[in-house]
mmCIF file of C-alpha atoms and ligand atoms in Angstrom:
data_model
loop_
_atom_site.group_PDB
_atom_site.id
_atom_site.type_symbol
_atom_site.label_atom_id
_atom_site.label_comp_id
_atom_site.label_asym_id
_atom_site.label_seq_id
_atom_site.Cartn_x
_atom_site.Cartn_y
_atom_site.Cartn_z
ATOM 1 C CA MET A 1 35.117 -91.162 69.582
ATOM 2 C CA ALA A 2 37.266 -94.224 68.969
ATOM 3 C CA TYR A 3 38.741 -94.818 65.541
ATOM 4 C CA LEU A 4 36.529 -96.790 63.201
ATOM 5 C CA GLY A 5 39.334 -98.616 61.406
ATOM 6 C CA ASN A 6 38.654 -102.015 62.907
ATOM 7 C CA SER A 7 36.041 -104.712 62.614
ATOM 8 C CA ALA A 8 34.436 -104.329 66.073
ATOM 9 C CA ARG A 9 33.770 -100.535 65.815
ATOM 10 C CA THR A 10 32.537 -100.821 62.233
ATOM 11 C CA LYS A 11 30.045 -103.556 63.160
ATOM 12 C CA GLU A 12 28.999 -101.552 66.222
ATOM 13 C CA ILE A 13 28.231 -98.430 64.135
ATOM 14 C CA LEU A 14 26.375 -100.416 61.470
ATOM 15 C CA ALA A 15 24.298 -102.118 64.190
ATOM 16 C CA LYS A 16 23.626 -98.824 66.002
ATOM 17 C CA TYR A 17 22.089 -97.391 62.825
ATOM 18 C CA ASN A 18 20.540 -100.694 61.779
ATOM 19 C CA MET A 19 22.413 -100.530 58.485
ATOM 20 C CA SER A 20 24.245 -102.884 56.178
ATOM 21 C CA ALA A 21 26.627 -102.077 53.337
ATOM 22 C CA LYS A 22 24.848 -101.227 50.080
ATOM 23 C CA LYS A 23 26.141 -103.137 47.099
ATOM 24 C CA LYS A 24 24.623 -100.691 44.599
ATOM 25 C CA PHE A 25 26.889 -97.938 45.986
ATOM 26 C CA GLY A 26 29.988 -100.166 46.092
ATOM 27 C CA GLN A 27 30.191 -99.995 49.878
ATOM 28 C CA ASN A 28 33.122 -101.909 51.356
ATOM 29 C CA PHE A 29 34.259 -100.340 54.608
ATOM 30 C CA LEU A 30 37.930 -100.402 55.569
ATOM 31 C CA ILE A 31 38.725 -102.135 58.847
ATOM 32 C CA ASP A 32 42.527 -102.221 58.647
ATOM 33 C CA SER A 33 44.287 -99.395 60.498
ATOM 34 C CA GLY A 34 47.629 -100.251 58.842
ATOM 35 C CA VAL A 35 46.125 -99.733 55.377
ATOM 36 C CA LEU A 36 44.426 -96.496 56.476
ATOM 37 C CA GLU A 37 47.738 -95.132 57.777
ATOM 38 C CA ASN A 38 49.465 -96.204 54.530
ATOM 39 C CA ILE A 39 46.924 -94.317 52.423
ATOM 40 C CA VAL A 40 47.273 -91.071 54.375
ATOM 41 C CA GLU A 41 51.060 -91.346 54.380
ATOM 42 C CA ALA A 42 51.254 -92.118 50.637
ATOM 43 C CA ALA A 43 49.042 -89.112 49.936
ATOM 44 C CA GLY A 44 51.519 -86.954 51.883
ATOM 45 C CA VAL A 45 48.679 -85.128 53.640
ATOM 46 C CA THR A 46 49.772 -82.221 55.878
ATOM 47 C CA ASP A 47 47.881 -79.605 57.873
ATOM 48 C CA GLU A 48 48.352 -77.226 54.934
ATOM 49 C CA ASP A 49 46.200 -79.423 52.701
ATOM 50 C CA CYS A 50 42.568 -79.375 51.729
ATOM 51 C CA VAL A 51 41.656 -82.983 50.949
ATOM 52 C CA LEU A 52 38.747 -84.019 48.767
ATOM 53 C CA GLU A 53 37.489 -87.446 49.847
ATOM 54 C CA ILE A 54 35.083 -89.355 47.612
ATOM 55 C CA GLY A 55 32.703 -91.713 49.402
ATOM 56 C CA PRO A 56 33.426 -91.298 53.132
ATOM 57 C CA GLY A 57 31.032 -94.173 53.970
ATOM 58 C CA ILE A 58 30.720 -94.271 57.761
ATOM 59 C CA GLY A 59 33.696 -91.905 58.098
ATOM 60 C CA THR A 60 36.556 -94.357 58.596
ATOM 61 C CA LEU A 61 39.198 -92.854 56.284
ATOM 62 C CA THR A 62 37.711 -89.407 56.960
ATOM 63 C CA GLN A 63 38.780 -89.623 60.611
ATOM 64 C CA TYR A 64 42.393 -90.305 59.609
ATOM 65 C CA LEU A 65 42.305 -87.515 57.021
ATOM 66 C CA ALA A 66 40.765 -85.038 59.474
ATOM 67 C CA GLU A 67 43.642 -85.695 61.887
ATOM 68 C CA ALA A 68 46.278 -85.038 59.220
ATOM 69 C CA ALA A 69 44.778 -82.355 56.956
ATOM 70 C CA GLY A 70 43.855 -78.711 57.394
ATOM 71 C CA ARG A 71 40.428 -79.345 55.864
ATOM 72 C CA VAL A 72 38.531 -82.314 54.457
ATOM 73 C CA VAL A 73 35.629 -82.032 52.045
ATOM 74 C CA ALA A 74 33.922 -85.398 51.566
ATOM 75 C CA VAL A 75 31.308 -86.168 48.906
ATOM 76 C CA GLU A 76 28.925 -89.031 49.718
ATOM 77 C CA ILE A 77 25.981 -90.113 47.570
ATOM 78 C CA ASP A 78 24.167 -92.178 50.232
ATOM 79 C CA LYS A 79 21.720 -89.983 52.139
ATOM 80 C CA THR A 80 21.206 -92.587 54.865
ATOM 81 C CA LEU A 81 24.859 -92.186 55.894
ATOM 82 C CA MET A 82 24.442 -88.498 56.826
ATOM 83 C CA PRO A 83 23.376 -89.086 60.471
ATOM 84 C CA VAL A 84 26.140 -91.686 60.837
ATOM 85 C CA LEU A 85 28.785 -89.225 59.607
ATOM 86 C CA ASP A 86 27.414 -86.519 61.946
ATOM 87 C CA ASP A 87 28.018 -88.950 64.775
ATOM 88 C CA THR A 88 31.391 -90.475 63.814
ATOM 89 C CA LEU A 89 32.928 -87.131 62.798
ATOM 90 C CA SER A 90 31.413 -85.025 65.593
ATOM 91 C CA GLU A 91 34.826 -84.349 67.131
ATOM 92 C CA TYR A 92 36.242 -82.772 63.972
ATOM 93 C CA ASP A 93 35.483 -79.188 63.030
ATOM 94 C CA ASN A 94 37.528 -79.289 59.817
ATOM 95 C CA VAL A 95 35.267 -81.699 57.886
ATOM 96 C CA THR A 96 32.494 -80.745 55.444
ATOM 97 C CA ILE A 97 30.194 -83.408 54.004
ATOM 98 C CA ILE A 98 28.476 -82.854 50.673
ATOM 99 C CA ASN A 99 25.566 -85.259 50.088
ATOM 100 C CA GLU A 100 25.785 -85.620 46.310
ATOM 101 C CA ASP A 101 26.836 -87.879 43.466
ATOM 102 C CA VAL A 102 30.493 -86.968 42.915
ATOM 103 C CA LEU A 103 29.998 -87.215 39.148
ATOM 104 C CA LYS A 104 27.583 -84.266 39.412
ATOM 105 C CA VAL A 105 29.768 -82.102 41.637
ATOM 106 C CA ASP A 106 31.696 -79.155 40.180
ATOM 107 C CA ILE A 107 35.132 -79.975 41.602
ATOM 108 C CA GLY A 108 36.565 -76.593 40.563
ATOM 109 C CA GLN A 109 33.802 -74.950 42.591
ATOM 110 C CA VAL A 110 34.698 -77.086 45.637
ATOM 111 C CA ALA A 111 38.337 -75.958 45.359
ATOM 112 C CA ALA A 112 37.209 -72.337 44.992
ATOM 113 C CA GLU A 113 34.897 -72.521 47.975
ATOM 114 C CA TYR A 114 37.042 -74.498 50.395
ATOM 115 C CA ASN A 115 40.637 -73.940 49.264
ATOM 116 C CA GLU A 116 40.704 -70.506 47.618
ATOM 117 C CA GLY A 117 41.054 -72.212 44.255
ATOM 118 C CA ARG A 118 44.364 -73.825 45.229
ATOM 119 C CA PRO A 119 45.110 -77.468 44.309
ATOM 120 C CA MET A 120 43.537 -80.130 46.500
ATOM 121 C CA LYS A 121 44.666 -83.683 47.191
ATOM 122 C CA VAL A 122 42.084 -86.338 46.414
ATOM 123 C CA VAL A 123 42.148 -89.337 48.764
ATOM 124 C CA ALA A 124 39.569 -92.122 48.642
ATOM 125 C CA ASN A 125 38.602 -95.727 48.954
ATOM 126 C CA LEU A 126 36.680 -95.529 45.696
ATOM 127 C CA PRO A 127 33.388 -97.245 44.843
ATOM 128 C CA TYR A 128 34.721 -99.767 42.305
ATOM 129 C CA TYR A 129 31.709 -99.626 39.969
ATOM 130 C CA ILE A 130 32.606 -96.084 38.851
ATOM 131 C CA THR A 131 36.371 -95.895 39.335
ATOM 132 C CA THR A 132 37.220 -94.931 35.751
ATOM 133 C CA PRO A 133 34.508 -92.252 35.319
ATOM 134 C CA ILE A 134 35.585 -90.663 38.615
ATOM 135 C CA ILE A 135 39.296 -90.611 37.728
ATOM 136 C CA MET A 136 38.594 -89.274 34.228
ATOM 137 C CA LYS A 137 36.271 -86.604 35.587
ATOM 138 C CA LEU A 138 38.915 -85.458 38.067
ATOM 139 C CA PHE A 139 41.471 -85.080 35.273
ATOM 140 C CA GLU A 140 39.285 -83.850 32.435
ATOM 141 C CA SER A 141 37.431 -81.249 34.499
ATOM 142 C CA GLY A 142 40.690 -79.301 34.722
ATOM 143 C CA ALA A 143 39.906 -78.669 38.412
ATOM 144 C CA PRO A 144 42.947 -77.833 40.555
ATOM 145 C CA ILE A 145 44.079 -81.246 41.781
ATOM 146 C CA GLU A 146 47.623 -81.995 42.852
ATOM 147 C CA SER A 147 47.379 -85.730 43.390
ATOM 148 C CA ILE A 148 44.921 -88.594 43.608
ATOM 149 C CA THR A 149 45.654 -91.378 46.092
ATOM 150 C CA VAL A 150 43.018 -94.055 45.830
ATOM 151 C CA MET A 151 42.059 -97.605 46.666
ATOM 152 C CA VAL A 152 40.889 -99.353 43.525
ATOM 153 C CA GLN A 153 40.415 -102.873 42.273
ATOM 154 C CA LYS A 154 43.872 -104.505 41.892
ATOM 155 C CA GLU A 155 43.270 -105.154 38.203
ATOM 156 C CA VAL A 156 42.464 -101.471 37.627
ATOM 157 C CA ALA A 157 45.566 -100.426 39.573
ATOM 158 C CA ASP A 158 47.612 -102.613 37.232
ATOM 159 C CA ARG A 159 45.969 -101.023 34.202
ATOM 160 C CA MET A 160 46.836 -97.566 35.515
ATOM 161 C CA THR A 161 50.475 -98.322 36.201
ATOM 162 C CA GLU A 162 51.538 -100.648 33.354
ATOM 163 C CA GLY A 163 53.426 -99.641 30.201
ATOM 164 C CA PRO A 164 53.417 -100.794 26.534
ATOM 165 C CA GLY A 165 53.652 -104.532 25.930
ATOM 166 C CA SER A 166 52.017 -105.586 29.195
ATOM 167 C CA LYS A 167 48.663 -107.386 29.119
ATOM 168 C CA ASP A 168 47.179 -104.696 31.389
ATOM 169 C CA TYR A 169 48.295 -101.817 29.158
ATOM 170 C CA GLY A 170 45.371 -100.052 27.511
ATOM 171 C CA SER A 171 43.360 -96.867 27.167
ATOM 172 C CA LEU A 172 43.206 -96.318 30.941
ATOM 173 C CA SER A 173 47.026 -96.556 31.232
ATOM 174 C CA LEU A 174 47.366 -93.985 28.451
ATOM 175 C CA ALA A 175 44.662 -91.634 29.753
ATOM 176 C CA VAL A 176 46.139 -91.685 33.255
ATOM 177 C CA GLY A 177 49.688 -91.428 31.871
ATOM 178 C CA TYR A 178 48.740 -88.328 29.878
ATOM 179 C CA TYR A 179 47.772 -86.433 33.030
ATOM 180 C CA ALA A 180 49.803 -87.976 35.844
ATOM 181 C CA GLU A 181 52.655 -90.126 37.033
ATOM 182 C CA ALA A 182 51.115 -93.317 38.416
ATOM 183 C CA GLU A 183 52.809 -95.248 41.214
ATOM 184 C CA PRO A 184 51.629 -98.394 43.010
ATOM 185 C CA VAL A 185 51.500 -97.944 46.803
ATOM 186 C CA CYS A 186 50.376 -101.303 48.225
ATOM 187 C CA ASP A 187 48.183 -104.322 47.584
ATOM 188 C CA VAL A 188 45.255 -104.820 49.941
ATOM 189 C CA PRO A 189 43.525 -108.185 50.578
ATOM 190 C CA PRO A 190 39.710 -108.626 50.781
ATOM 191 C CA SER A 191 40.067 -109.270 54.541
ATOM 192 C CA SER A 192 40.786 -105.549 55.079
ATOM 193 C CA PHE A 193 37.130 -104.681 54.374
ATOM 194 C CA ILE A 194 33.594 -105.294 55.635
ATOM 195 C CA PRO A 195 32.000 -106.791 53.602
ATOM 196 C CA GLN A 196 34.910 -108.441 51.804
ATOM 197 C CA PRO A 197 35.024 -107.567 48.086
ATOM 198 C CA ALA A 198 35.183 -110.455 45.631
ATOM 199 C CA VAL A 199 38.400 -109.045 44.123
ATOM 200 C CA GLY A 200 41.809 -107.964 45.359
ATOM 201 C CA SER A 201 42.469 -104.236 45.859
ATOM 202 C CA ALA A 202 45.431 -101.895 45.645
ATOM 203 C CA VAL A 203 46.293 -98.310 46.475
ATOM 204 C CA VAL A 204 47.780 -96.140 43.724
ATOM 205 C CA ARG A 205 49.035 -92.584 43.769
ATOM 206 C CA LEU A 206 48.600 -90.395 40.688
ATOM 207 C CA SER A 207 50.710 -87.233 40.834
ATOM 208 C CA ARG A 208 49.377 -84.773 38.325
ATOM 209 C CA TYR A 209 51.799 -83.221 35.827
ATOM 210 C CA GLU A 210 51.711 -79.450 35.570
ATOM 211 C CA LYS A 211 51.185 -79.861 31.848
ATOM 212 C CA PRO A 212 50.078 -83.083 30.089
ATOM 213 C CA LYS A 213 52.964 -85.475 29.437
ATOM 214 C CA VAL A 214 52.907 -85.070 25.643
ATOM 215 C CA ARG A 215 52.019 -82.322 23.207
ATOM 216 C CA VAL A 216 49.303 -83.266 20.783
ATOM 217 C CA ARG A 217 47.342 -81.094 18.389
ATOM 218 C CA ASP A 218 43.923 -82.405 19.399
ATOM 219 C CA GLU A 219 43.689 -84.539 22.532
ATOM 220 C CA LYS A 220 40.099 -85.555 21.790
ATOM 221 C CA TYR A 221 41.200 -87.016 18.459
ATOM 222 C CA MET A 222 44.170 -88.780 20.100
ATOM 223 C CA PHE A 223 41.911 -90.390 22.713
ATOM 224 C CA GLU A 224 39.550 -91.551 19.959
ATOM 225 C CA VAL A 225 42.559 -93.159 18.225
ATOM 226 C CA ILE A 226 43.585 -94.783 21.523
ATOM 227 C CA ARG A 227 40.098 -96.049 22.367
ATOM 228 C CA THR A 228 39.652 -97.488 18.884
ATOM 229 C CA SER A 229 43.052 -99.213 18.984
ATOM 230 C CA PHE A 230 42.244 -101.023 22.227
ATOM 231 C CA ASN A 231 38.600 -101.798 21.454
ATOM 232 C CA GLN A 232 39.879 -104.384 19.046
ATOM 233 C CA ARG A 233 43.105 -105.217 20.761
ATOM 234 C CA ARG A 234 44.087 -108.177 18.591
ATOM 235 C CA LYS A 235 43.638 -106.296 15.313
ATOM 236 C CA THR A 236 46.397 -104.371 13.591
ATOM 237 C CA LEU A 237 46.197 -100.597 13.940
ATOM 238 C CA SER A 238 45.514 -100.129 10.242
ATOM 239 C CA ASN A 239 42.541 -102.515 10.496
ATOM 240 C CA SER A 240 40.975 -101.141 13.651
ATOM 241 C CA LEU A 241 41.490 -97.424 12.965
ATOM 242 C CA SER A 242 40.236 -97.584 9.367
ATOM 243 C CA ASN A 243 37.031 -99.202 10.709
ATOM 244 C CA ASN A 244 36.153 -96.104 12.738
ATOM 245 C CA PRO A 245 34.508 -93.515 10.458
ATOM 246 C CA ALA A 246 34.884 -90.831 13.146
ATOM 247 C CA LEU A 247 38.641 -90.846 12.515
ATOM 248 C CA GLY A 248 38.155 -90.247 8.793
ATOM 249 C CA VAL A 249 41.267 -92.126 7.643
ATOM 250 C CA THR A 250 41.813 -94.962 5.180
ATOM 251 C CA ARG A 251 43.893 -98.073 5.713
ATOM 252 C CA GLU A 252 46.464 -96.747 3.223
ATOM 253 C CA GLU A 253 46.775 -93.446 5.100
ATOM 254 C CA ILE A 254 47.302 -95.282 8.382
ATOM 255 C CA GLN A 255 49.936 -97.538 6.832
ATOM 256 C CA ALA A 256 51.703 -94.481 5.386
ATOM 257 C CA ALA A 257 51.609 -92.761 8.789
ATOM 258 C CA LEU A 258 53.111 -95.830 10.484
ATOM 259 C CA GLU A 259 55.798 -96.015 7.831
ATOM 260 C CA LYS A 260 56.632 -92.347 8.400
ATOM 261 C CA MET A 261 57.042 -93.177 12.095
ATOM 262 C CA GLY A 262 59.391 -96.054 11.220
ATOM 263 C CA MET A 263 56.872 -98.687 12.326
ATOM 264 C CA ASN A 264 55.694 -101.900 10.730
ATOM 265 C CA GLU A 265 52.288 -101.643 9.026
ATOM 266 C CA LYS A 266 51.108 -104.742 10.952
ATOM 267 C CA VAL A 267 51.796 -103.193 14.341
ATOM 268 C CA ARG A 268 49.127 -103.368 17.100
ATOM 269 C CA GLY A 269 48.165 -100.550 19.465
ATOM 270 C CA GLU A 270 49.404 -102.378 22.549
ATOM 271 C CA VAL A 271 53.060 -101.704 21.667
ATOM 272 C CA LEU A 272 52.729 -97.940 21.139
ATOM 273 C CA SER A 273 53.762 -95.503 23.867
ATOM 274 C CA LEU A 274 51.815 -92.342 24.659
ATOM 275 C CA GLU A 275 54.374 -90.300 22.689
ATOM 276 C CA GLN A 276 53.852 -92.573 19.664
ATOM 277 C CA PHE A 277 50.063 -92.291 19.909
ATOM 278 C CA ALA A 278 50.417 -88.493 19.992
ATOM 279 C CA GLU A 279 52.640 -88.551 16.905
ATOM 280 C CA LEU A 280 50.324 -90.958 15.060
ATOM 281 C CA SER A 281 47.300 -88.860 15.978
ATOM 282 C CA ASP A 282 48.933 -85.657 14.667
ATOM 283 C CA ILE A 283 49.887 -87.317 11.366
ATOM 284 C CA LEU A 284 46.462 -88.934 10.888
ATOM 285 C CA GLN A 285 44.604 -85.806 11.769
ATOM 286 C CA SER A 286 46.432 -83.785 9.173
ATOM 287 C CA ARG A 287 45.174 -86.353 6.625
ATOM 288 C CA GLY A 288 41.756 -87.340 7.991
ATOM 289 C CA ALA A 289 38.598 -85.475 8.804
ATOM 290 C CA MET A 290 38.470 -83.358 11.950
ATOM 291 C CA LEU A 291 36.365 -84.719 14.795
ATOM 292 C CA ASN A 292 33.631 -82.372 15.872
HETATM 293 N N1 SAM B 301 35.567 -94.416 52.735
HETATM 294 C C1 SAM B 301 34.841 -95.527 53.308
HETATM 295 C C2 SAM B 301 35.827 -96.560 53.806
HETATM 296 O O1 SAM B 301 36.963 -96.537 53.334
HETATM 297 O O2 SAM B 301 35.466 -97.390 54.632
HETATM 298 C C3 SAM B 301 33.838 -96.140 52.328
HETATM 299 C C4 SAM B 301 34.399 -96.556 50.977
HETATM 300 S S1 SAM B 301 33.259 -97.473 49.980
HETATM 301 C C5 SAM B 301 34.366 -98.485 49.046
HETATM 302 C C6 SAM B 301 32.739 -96.311 48.711
HETATM 303 C C7 SAM B 301 31.861 -95.155 49.193
HETATM 304 O O3 SAM B 301 31.530 -94.343 48.054
HETATM 305 C C8 SAM B 301 30.544 -95.569 49.805
HETATM 306 O O4 SAM B 301 30.334 -94.858 50.992
HETATM 307 C C9 SAM B 301 29.499 -95.197 48.755
HETATM 308 O O5 SAM B 301 28.220 -94.909 49.299
HETATM 309 C C10 SAM B 301 30.150 -93.991 48.121
HETATM 310 N N2 SAM B 301 29.693 -93.701 46.740
HETATM 311 C C11 SAM B 301 29.279 -94.581 45.799
HETATM 312 N N3 SAM B 301 28.955 -93.952 44.652
HETATM 313 C C12 SAM B 301 29.186 -92.628 44.866
HETATM 314 C C13 SAM B 301 29.023 -91.464 44.061
HETATM 315 N N4 SAM B 301 28.590 -91.534 42.802
HETATM 316 N N5 SAM B 301 29.304 -90.254 44.603
HETATM 317 C C14 SAM B 301 29.749 -90.177 45.905
HETATM 318 N N6 SAM B 301 29.921 -91.240 46.713
HETATM 319 C C15 SAM B 301 29.647 -92.459 46.198
#
């Protein structure tokens, strides 16, 4: 079986199965062998690793992963791709395909079943329409995951890797930054895919911290503070946070908390670091109502 990572083979396979890429599943197949090699190298995949791939498509990245990893478990929602994957991955005996929506899969169970509960590396060219839910599920599930190396929309990659003060800084930067160190790997043009996406893409690597980056009394409360702050980005923190009844704090209490932190009462969320959000959340929570 020849590698799929080029335009001719990809078109050949799609024609053989009389298929075209499905927009509703965010299907954009990689046809650039250089990018595929970059992804596997950035993920640092070795034959000791069990890799979880999300959305194998016609098996393009899966082939590269199967060559490098000890085992690959790939979760694909599209049932019509099952016979294609049987064909394109027939030479590999270390690949398991699970035909399921990844958002419904118990990732901890996958690690238990295929990797004796040890941490897996996630590697994927993600379906862009559900990038954030997938990343948040991987982190919040508490499943054993060592790193996540993924192709995402360029704009989302920027949001994951930027810090306070940048226009791309927001709740995704903070959520990712709480769990992992985010590093850009490379930018990828639309011409590296069939069909070409309307937006630019980029590969990022998220290396999970052993423990979250900051200590906070109640992470759910902190993330509510963060979400509220960025929902109304141009408003001051005391305005936006006092408008959210779930936080149970008044404008005066927020201003007092900011003062205690040595910050101006007119400050906006976009300048606060993760550490500052954790501190603010702890102070506010000791004053406001507890979230259920
Ligand atoms: N890995 C292939 C490649 O690089 O050429 C295909 C990547 S394509 C951008 C995204 C893949 O994710 C598609 O195969 C799509 O069917 C699959 N997908 C979309 N939603 C999914 C979901 N909820 N669970 C699992 N797979 C999904």
